[in-house]
PDB file of N, CA, C and O in Angstrom:
ATOM      1  N   MET A   1       1.071  -1.034   0.277  1.00 58.00           N
ATOM      2  CA  MET A   1      -0.045  -0.164  -0.324  1.00 58.00           C
ATOM      3  C   MET A   1       0.986   1.219  -0.057  1.00 58.00           C
ATOM      4  O   MET A   1       0.592   2.241  -0.591  1.00 58.00           O
ATOM      5  N   VAL A   2       1.688   1.313   0.846  1.00 67.00           N
ATOM      6  CA  VAL A   2       2.530   2.466   1.147  1.00 67.00           C
ATOM      7  C   VAL A   2       3.573   2.235  -0.195  1.00 67.00           C
ATOM      8  O   VAL A   2       3.806   4.043  -0.926  1.00 67.00           O
ATOM      9  N   ASP A   3       4.184   1.468  -0.937  1.00 83.00           N
ATOM     10  CA  ASP A   3       4.457   1.539  -1.858  1.00 83.00           C
ATOM     11  C   ASP A   3       3.787   2.009  -3.362  1.00 83.00           C
ATOM     12  O   ASP A   3       4.344   3.018  -4.084  1.00 83.00           O
ATOM     13  N   GLU A   4       2.756   1.545  -3.119  1.00 86.00           N
ATOM     14  CA  GLU A   4       1.784   2.404  -4.548  1.00 86.00           C
ATOM     15  C   GLU A   4       1.840   3.548  -4.132  1.00 86.00           C
ATOM     16  O   GLU A   4       1.711   4.419  -5.194  1.00 86.00           O
ATOM     17  N   ARG A   5       1.557   4.183  -2.962  1.00 84.00           N
ATOM     18  CA  ARG A   5       1.591   5.697  -3.004  1.00 84.00           C
ATOM     19  C   ARG A   5       2.525   6.273  -3.376  1.00 84.00           C
ATOM     20  O   ARG A   5       2.310   7.348  -3.572  1.00 84.00           O
ATOM     21  N   LEU A   6       3.605   5.633  -2.850  1.00 85.00           N
ATOM     22  CA  LEU A   6       5.106   6.255  -2.947  1.00 85.00           C
ATOM     23  C   LEU A   6       5.521   6.268  -4.636  1.00 85.00           C
ATOM     24  O   LEU A   6       5.638   7.460  -5.412  1.00 85.00           O
ATOM     25  N   ILE A   7       5.146   5.479  -5.448  1.00 86.00           N
ATOM     26  CA  ILE A   7       5.107   5.264  -6.689  1.00 86.00           C
ATOM     27  C   ILE A   7       4.241   6.285  -7.272  1.00 86.00           C
ATOM     28  O   ILE A   7       4.641   6.538  -8.473  1.00 86.00           O
ATOM     29  N   GLY A   8       3.364   6.307  -7.006  1.00 85.00           N
ATOM     30  CA  GLY A   8       2.162   7.342  -7.936  1.00 85.00           C
ATOM     31  C   GLY A   8       3.052   8.851  -7.283  1.00 85.00           C
ATOM     32  O   GLY A   8       2.508   9.486  -8.158  1.00 85.00           O
ATOM     33  N   ALA A   9       3.478   9.141  -6.117  1.00 86.00           N
ATOM     34  CA  ALA A   9       3.832  10.240  -6.029  1.00 86.00           C
ATOM     35  C   ALA A   9       5.136  10.621  -6.797  1.00 86.00           C
ATOM     36  O   ALA A   9       5.468  12.008  -7.104  1.00 86.00           O
ATOM     37  N   ILE A  10       5.861   9.423  -7.286  1.00 87.00           N
ATOM     38  CA  ILE A  10       6.691   9.721  -7.925  1.00 87.00           C
ATOM     39  C   ILE A  10       6.608  10.164  -9.287  1.00 87.00           C
ATOM     40  O   ILE A  10       7.176  10.957 -10.039  1.00 87.00           O
ATOM     41  N   GLY A  11       5.666   9.400  -9.747  1.00 87.00           N
ATOM     42  CA  GLY A  11       4.748   9.322 -11.372  1.00 87.00           C
ATOM     43  C   GLY A  11       4.530  11.179 -11.482  1.00 87.00           C
ATOM     44  O   GLY A  11       4.467  11.550 -12.348  1.00 87.00           O
ATOM     45  N   ARG A  12       3.445  11.415 -10.198  1.00 89.00           N
ATOM     46  CA  ARG A  12       3.292  12.880 -10.297  1.00 89.00           C
ATOM     47  C   ARG A  12       4.307  14.089 -10.329  1.00 89.00           C
ATOM     48  O   ARG A  12       4.163  14.605 -11.230  1.00 89.00           O
ATOM     49  N   ILE A  13       5.279  13.944  -9.920  1.00 89.00           N
ATOM     50  CA  ILE A  13       6.379  14.455  -9.647  1.00 89.00           C
ATOM     51  C   ILE A  13       7.109  14.295 -10.937  1.00 89.00           C
ATOM     52  O   ILE A  13       7.454  15.580 -11.521  1.00 89.00           O
ATOM     53  N   GLU A  14       7.217  13.573 -11.456  1.00 90.00           N
ATOM     54  CA  GLU A  14       7.766  12.965 -12.949  1.00 90.00           C
ATOM     55  C   GLU A  14       6.813  13.900 -14.297  1.00 90.00           C
ATOM     56  O   GLU A  14       7.708  14.549 -14.649  1.00 90.00           O
ATOM     57  N   ARG A  15       5.812  13.847 -13.824  1.00 90.00           N
ATOM     58  CA  ARG A  15       4.794  14.444 -14.853  1.00 90.00           C
ATOM     59  C   ARG A  15       4.803  15.796 -14.716  1.00 90.00           C
ATOM     60  O   ARG A  15       5.122  16.414 -15.718  1.00 90.00           O
ATOM     61  N   ALA A  16       4.987  16.563 -13.373  1.00 88.00           N
ATOM     62  CA  ALA A  16       4.866  17.886 -13.080  1.00 88.00           C
ATOM     63  C   ALA A  16       6.465  18.230 -13.567  1.00 88.00           C
ATOM     64  O   ALA A  16       6.442  19.674 -14.059  1.00 88.00           O
ATOM     65  N   LEU A  17       7.228  17.616 -13.168  1.00 87.00           N
ATOM     66  CA  LEU A  17       8.772  18.176 -13.883  1.00 87.00           C
ATOM     67  C   LEU A  17       8.614  18.404 -15.553  1.00 87.00           C
ATOM     68  O   LEU A  17       9.666  18.992 -16.113  1.00 87.00           O
ATOM     69  N   SER A  18       8.317  17.119 -15.974  1.00 87.00           N
ATOM     70  CA  SER A  18       8.290  17.281 -17.521  1.00 87.00           C
ATOM     71  C   SER A  18       7.522  18.398 -18.025  1.00 87.00           C
ATOM     72  O   SER A  18       7.921  19.060 -19.036  1.00 87.00           O
ATOM     73  N   ARG A  19       6.420  18.607 -17.186  1.00 86.00           N
ATOM     74  CA  ARG A  19       5.371  20.108 -18.050  1.00 86.00           C
ATOM     75  C   ARG A  19       6.458  20.982 -17.530  1.00 86.00           C
ATOM     76  O   ARG A  19       6.372  22.078 -18.480  1.00 86.00           O
ATOM     77  N   VAL A  20       6.919  21.352 -16.699  1.00 84.00           N
ATOM     78  CA  VAL A  20       7.884  22.443 -16.248  1.00 84.00           C
ATOM     79  C   VAL A  20       9.231  22.787 -17.258  1.00 84.00           C
ATOM     80  O   VAL A  20       9.035  23.606 -18.103  1.00 84.00           O
ATOM     81  N   GLU A  21       9.626  21.733 -17.692  1.00 84.00           N
ATOM     82  CA  GLU A  21      10.780  21.768 -18.743  1.00 84.00           C
ATOM     83  C   GLU A  21       9.802  21.837 -20.096  1.00 84.00           C
ATOM     84  O   GLU A  21      10.921  23.286 -20.977  1.00 84.00           O
ATOM     85  N   LYS A  22       9.144  21.454 -20.256  1.00 82.00           N
ATOM     86  CA  LYS A  22       8.417  22.107 -21.544  1.00 82.00           C
ATOM     87  C   LYS A  22       7.878  23.340 -21.946  1.00 82.00           C
ATOM     88  O   LYS A  22       8.220  23.864 -22.638  1.00 82.00           O
ATOM     89  N   LEU A  23       7.634  24.127 -20.528  1.00 77.00           N
ATOM     90  CA  LEU A  23       7.041  25.075 -20.451  1.00 77.00           C
ATOM     91  C   LEU A  23       8.379  26.007 -20.249  1.00 77.00           C
ATOM     92  O   LEU A  23       8.438  27.466 -20.618  1.00 77.00           O
ATOM     93  N   ALA A  24       9.876  25.694 -20.118  1.00 74.00           N
ATOM     94  CA  ALA A  24      10.934  26.394 -20.211  1.00 74.00           C
ATOM     95  C   ALA A  24      11.259  26.405 -21.604  1.00 74.00           C
ATOM     96  O   ALA A  24      12.306  27.540 -21.534  1.00 74.00           O
ATOM     97  N   THR A  25      11.202  25.516 -22.306  1.00 73.00           N
ATOM     98  CA  THR A  25      11.432  25.985 -24.091  1.00 73.00           C
ATOM     99  C   THR A  25      10.715  26.636 -24.516  1.00 73.00           C
ATOM    100  O   THR A  25      11.172  27.407 -25.539  1.00 73.00           O
ATOM    101  N   VAL A  26       9.498  27.430 -24.086  1.00 68.00           N
ATOM    102  CA  VAL A  26       8.564  28.344 -24.319  1.00 68.00           C
ATOM    103  C   VAL A  26       9.523  29.730 -24.293  1.00 68.00           C
ATOM    104  O   VAL A  26       9.883  29.650 -23.476  1.00 68.00           O
ATOM    105  N   PRO A  27       9.680  30.479 -25.762  1.00 63.00           N
ATOM    106  CA  PRO A  27       9.993  31.723 -25.486  1.00 63.00           C
ATOM    107  C   PRO A  27       9.248  32.470 -24.122  1.00 63.00           C
ATOM    108  O   PRO A  27       8.118  32.651 -24.103  1.00 63.00           O
ATOM    109  N   THR A  28      10.405  33.073 -23.447  1.00 62.00           N
ATOM    110  CA  THR A  28       9.729  33.847 -22.120  1.00 62.00           C
ATOM    111  C   THR A  28       9.294  35.344 -22.158  1.00 62.00           C
ATOM    112  O   THR A  28       9.886  35.725 -23.539  1.00 62.00           O
ATOM    113  N   ASN A  29       8.689  35.602 -21.687  1.00 67.00           N
ATOM    114  CA  ASN A  29       8.120  36.946 -21.551  1.00 67.00           C
ATOM    115  C   ASN A  29       9.118  37.803 -21.414  1.00 67.00           C
ATOM    116  O   ASN A  29       9.635  37.779 -20.213  1.00 67.00           O
ATOM    117  N   PRO A  30       9.295  39.121 -21.996  1.00 64.00           N
ATOM    118  CA  PRO A  30      10.404  39.954 -21.800  1.00 64.00           C
ATOM    119  C   PRO A  30      10.172  40.669 -20.137  1.00 64.00           C
ATOM    120  O   PRO A  30      10.863  40.648 -19.447  1.00 64.00           O
ATOM    121  N   HIS A  31       9.253  40.603 -19.862  1.00 65.00           N
ATOM    122  CA  HIS A  31       8.437  41.294 -18.844  1.00 65.00           C
ATOM    123  C   HIS A  31       8.821  40.132 -17.418  1.00 65.00           C
ATOM    124  O   HIS A  31       8.410  40.437 -16.058  1.00 65.00           O
ATOM    125  N   ASP A  32       8.914  38.864 -17.852  1.00 68.00           N
ATOM    126  CA  ASP A  32       9.049  37.838 -16.386  1.00 68.00           C
ATOM    127  C   ASP A  32      10.511  37.548 -16.449  1.00 68.00           C
ATOM    128  O   ASP A  32      11.027  36.443 -16.976  1.00 68.00           O
ATOM    129  N   THR A  33      10.958  38.621 -15.815  1.00 68.00           N
ATOM    130  CA  THR A  33      12.701  38.285 -15.728  1.00 68.00           C
ATOM    131  C   THR A  33      12.948  37.426 -14.617  1.00 68.00           C
ATOM    132  O   THR A  33      13.783  36.763 -14.788  1.00 68.00           O
ATOM    133  N   ASP A  34      11.975  36.966 -13.834  1.00 78.00           N
ATOM    134  CA  ASP A  34      12.513  35.870 -12.920  1.00 78.00           C
ATOM    135  C   ASP A  34      12.395  34.655 -12.851  1.00 78.00           C
ATOM    136  O   ASP A  34      12.430  33.815 -12.126  1.00 78.00           O
ATOM    137  N   LEU A  35      11.756  34.540 -14.662  1.00 76.00           N
ATOM    138  CA  LEU A  35      11.193  32.913 -14.762  1.00 76.00           C
ATOM    139  C   LEU A  35      12.311  31.787 -14.427  1.00 76.00           C
ATOM    140  O   LEU A  35      11.978  30.797 -13.794  1.00 76.00           O
ATOM    141  N   ALA A  36      13.749  32.165 -14.855  1.00 76.00           N
ATOM    142  CA  ALA A  36      14.708  31.318 -14.744  1.00 76.00           C
ATOM    143  C   ALA A  36      15.083  30.930 -13.634  1.00 76.00           C
ATOM    144  O   ALA A  36      15.253  29.860 -13.180  1.00 76.00           O
ATOM    145  N   ASP A  37      15.193  32.033 -12.415  1.00 82.00           N
ATOM    146  CA  ASP A  37      14.989  31.823 -11.074  1.00 82.00           C
ATOM    147  C   ASP A  37      14.119  31.003 -10.091  1.00 82.00           C
ATOM    148  O   ASP A  37      14.305  30.101  -9.615  1.00 82.00           O
ATOM    149  N   ARG A  38      12.793  31.041 -11.061  1.00 84.00           N
ATOM    150  CA  ARG A  38      11.643  30.513 -10.567  1.00 84.00           C
ATOM    151  C   ARG A  38      11.789  28.922 -11.133  1.00 84.00           C
ATOM    152  O   ARG A  38      11.679  28.127 -10.279  1.00 84.00           O
ATOM    153  N   HIS A  39      12.344  28.799 -12.225  1.00 84.00           N
ATOM    154  CA  HIS A  39      12.121  27.428 -12.674  1.00 84.00           C
ATOM    155  C   HIS A  39      13.678  26.853 -11.702  1.00 84.00           C
ATOM    156  O   HIS A  39      13.262  25.656 -11.296  1.00 84.00           O
ATOM    157  N   GLU A  40      14.553  27.605 -11.622  1.00 87.00           N
ATOM    158  CA  GLU A  40      15.833  26.712 -11.039  1.00 87.00           C
ATOM    159  C   GLU A  40      15.315  26.469  -9.611  1.00 87.00           C
ATOM    160  O   GLU A  40      15.377  25.193  -9.061  1.00 87.00           O
ATOM    161  N   ARG A  41      14.997  27.104  -8.967  1.00 91.00           N
ATOM    162  CA  ARG A  41      14.138  26.837  -7.824  1.00 91.00           C
ATOM    163  C   ARG A  41      13.035  25.670  -7.612  1.00 91.00           C
ATOM    164  O   ARG A  41      13.521  25.050  -6.707  1.00 91.00           O
ATOM    165  N   LEU A  42      12.347  25.656  -8.415  1.00 92.00           N
ATOM    166  CA  LEU A  42      11.360  24.175  -8.570  1.00 92.00           C
ATOM    167  C   LEU A  42      11.825  23.212  -8.727  1.00 92.00           C
ATOM    168  O   LEU A  42      11.777  22.284  -8.324  1.00 92.00           O
ATOM    169  N   LYS A  43      12.992  23.189  -9.863  1.00 92.00           N
ATOM    170  CA  LYS A  43      13.599  22.092  -9.720  1.00 92.00           C
ATOM    171  C   LYS A  43      14.681  21.460  -8.671  1.00 92.00           C
ATOM    172  O   LYS A  43      14.412  20.458  -8.513  1.00 92.00           O
ATOM    173  N   LYS A  44      15.096  22.314  -7.663  1.00 93.00           N
ATOM    174  CA  LYS A  44      15.206  22.215  -6.552  1.00 93.00           C
ATOM    175  C   LYS A  44      14.870  21.387  -5.871  1.00 93.00           C
ATOM    176  O   LYS A  44      15.079  20.606  -5.230  1.00 93.00           O
ATOM    177  N   GLU A  45      13.561  22.153  -5.863  1.00 93.00           N
ATOM    178  CA  GLU A  45      12.840  21.737  -4.551  1.00 93.00           C
ATOM    179  C   GLU A  45      12.231  20.146  -5.141  1.00 93.00           C
ATOM    180  O   GLU A  45      12.170  19.596  -4.394  1.00 93.00           O
ATOM    181  N   THR A  46      12.051  19.880  -6.430  1.00 92.00           N
ATOM    182  CA  THR A  46      11.507  18.686  -6.974  1.00 92.00           C
ATOM    183  C   THR A  46      12.385  17.628  -6.723  1.00 92.00           C
ATOM    184  O   THR A  46      12.302  16.511  -6.163  1.00 92.00           O
ATOM    185  N   LEU A  47      13.729  18.461  -6.613  1.00 92.00           N
ATOM    186  CA  LEU A  47      14.990  17.025  -6.476  1.00 92.00           C
ATOM    187  C   LEU A  47      14.915  16.801  -5.154  1.00 92.00           C
ATOM    188  O   LEU A  47      15.467  15.932  -5.024  1.00 92.00           O
ATOM    189  N   ASP A  48      14.777  17.740  -4.153  1.00 92.00           N
ATOM    190  CA  ASP A  48      14.664  17.333  -2.571  1.00 92.00           C
ATOM    191  C   ASP A  48      13.841  16.599  -2.431  1.00 92.00           C
ATOM    192  O   ASP A  48      13.852  15.649  -1.693  1.00 92.00           O
ATOM    193  N   ALA A  49      12.659  16.771  -2.931  1.00 92.00           N
ATOM    194  CA  ALA A  49      11.178  15.869  -2.859  1.00 92.00           C
ATOM    195  C   ALA A  49      11.641  14.414  -3.210  1.00 92.00           C
ATOM    196  O   ALA A  49      11.444  13.490  -2.664  1.00 92.00           O
ATOM    197  N   ILE A  50      12.204  14.237  -4.182  1.00 90.00           N
ATOM    198  CA  ILE A  50      12.231  12.986  -4.845  1.00 90.00           C
ATOM    199  C   ILE A  50      13.438  12.401  -4.232  1.00 90.00           C
ATOM    200  O   ILE A  50      13.650  11.082  -3.556  1.00 90.00           O
ATOM    201  N   ARG A  51      14.622  13.102  -3.404  1.00 90.00           N
ATOM    202  CA  ARG A  51      15.586  12.590  -2.585  1.00 90.00           C
ATOM    203  C   ARG A  51      14.849  12.005  -1.078  1.00 90.00           C
ATOM    204  O   ARG A  51      15.287  11.134  -0.560  1.00 90.00           O
ATOM    205  N   GLY A  52      13.948  12.944  -0.729  1.00 90.00           N
ATOM    206  CA  GLY A  52      12.983  12.471   0.264  1.00 90.00           C
ATOM    207  C   GLY A  52      12.513  11.162   0.164  1.00 90.00           C
ATOM    208  O   GLY A  52      12.512  10.025   1.074  1.00 90.00           O
ATOM    209  N   ILE A  53      11.923  11.285  -0.797  1.00 89.00           N
ATOM    210  CA  ILE A  53      11.252   9.839  -1.271  1.00 89.00           C
ATOM    211  C   ILE A  53      12.188   8.663  -1.405  1.00 89.00           C
ATOM    212  O   ILE A  53      11.728   7.584  -1.105  1.00 89.00           O
ATOM    213  N   ASP A  54      13.428   9.122  -1.906  1.00 88.00           N
ATOM    214  CA  ASP A  54      13.964   7.846  -1.619  1.00 88.00           C
ATOM    215  C   ASP A  54      14.632   7.179  -0.623  1.00 88.00           C
ATOM    216  O   ASP A  54      14.871   6.387  -0.394  1.00 88.00           O
ATOM    217  N   GLN A  55      14.541   8.264   0.178  1.00 88.00           N
ATOM    218  CA  GLN A  55      15.221   8.171   1.869  1.00 88.00           C
ATOM    219  C   GLN A  55      14.196   7.126   2.600  1.00 88.00           C
ATOM    220  O   GLN A  55      14.436   6.356   2.955  1.00 88.00           O
ATOM    221  N   ILE A  56      12.841   7.530   2.376  1.00 88.00           N
ATOM    222  CA  ILE A  56      11.783   7.057   2.643  1.00 88.00           C
ATOM    223  C   ILE A  56      11.587   5.224   2.047  1.00 88.00           C
ATOM    224  O   ILE A  56      11.507   4.629   3.104  1.00 88.00           O
ATOM    225  N   LEU A  57      11.995   5.417   0.662  1.00 87.00           N
ATOM    226  CA  LEU A  57      11.529   4.001   0.240  1.00 87.00           C
ATOM    227  C   LEU A  57      12.661   3.315   0.968  1.00 87.00           C
ATOM    228  O   LEU A  57      12.677   2.261   0.850  1.00 87.00           O
ATOM    229  N   SER A  58      13.894   3.610   0.870  1.00 85.00           N
ATOM    230  CA  SER A  58      14.852   2.696   1.466  1.00 85.00           C
ATOM    231  C   SER A  58      14.855   2.373   2.765  1.00 85.00           C
ATOM    232  O   SER A  58      15.644   0.686   2.982  1.00 85.00           O
ATOM    233  N   GLY A  59      14.175   3.337   3.553  1.00 83.00           N
ATOM    234  CA  GLY A  59      13.529   2.773   5.088  1.00 83.00           C
ATOM    235  C   GLY A  59      12.445   1.807   5.038  1.00 83.00           C
ATOM    236  O   GLY A  59      12.325   1.002   6.017  1.00 83.00           O
ATOM    237  N   ALA A  60      11.895   1.492   3.749  1.00 67.00           N
ATOM    238  CA  ALA A  60      10.856   0.667   3.901  1.00 67.00           C
ATOM    239  C   ALA A  60      10.823  -0.407   3.430  1.00 67.00           C
ATOM    240  O   ALA A  60      10.380  -1.411   3.817  1.00 67.00           O
ATOM    241  N   ASN A  61      12.170  -0.468   3.311  1.00 55.00           N
ATOM    242  CA  ASN A  61      12.669  -2.485   2.880  1.00 55.00           C
ATOM    243  C   ASN A  61      13.020  -3.138   4.194  1.00 55.00           C
ATOM    244  O   ASN A  61      12.652  -3.671   5.087  1.00 55.00           O
TER     245      ASN A  61
END
């Protein structure tokens, strides 16, 4: 049960990251100067979440 929830969470994170990466390739609005910074922060937060899930999974064995 826990494994299924974690796998589902990882899938949602991967899909969200994919959407972010697609949006990052779209030409940016010149008025949106902090988009790259926000994108980098989101990537860092996503990687941190994935690392947390990995730690949970390694302890679930």
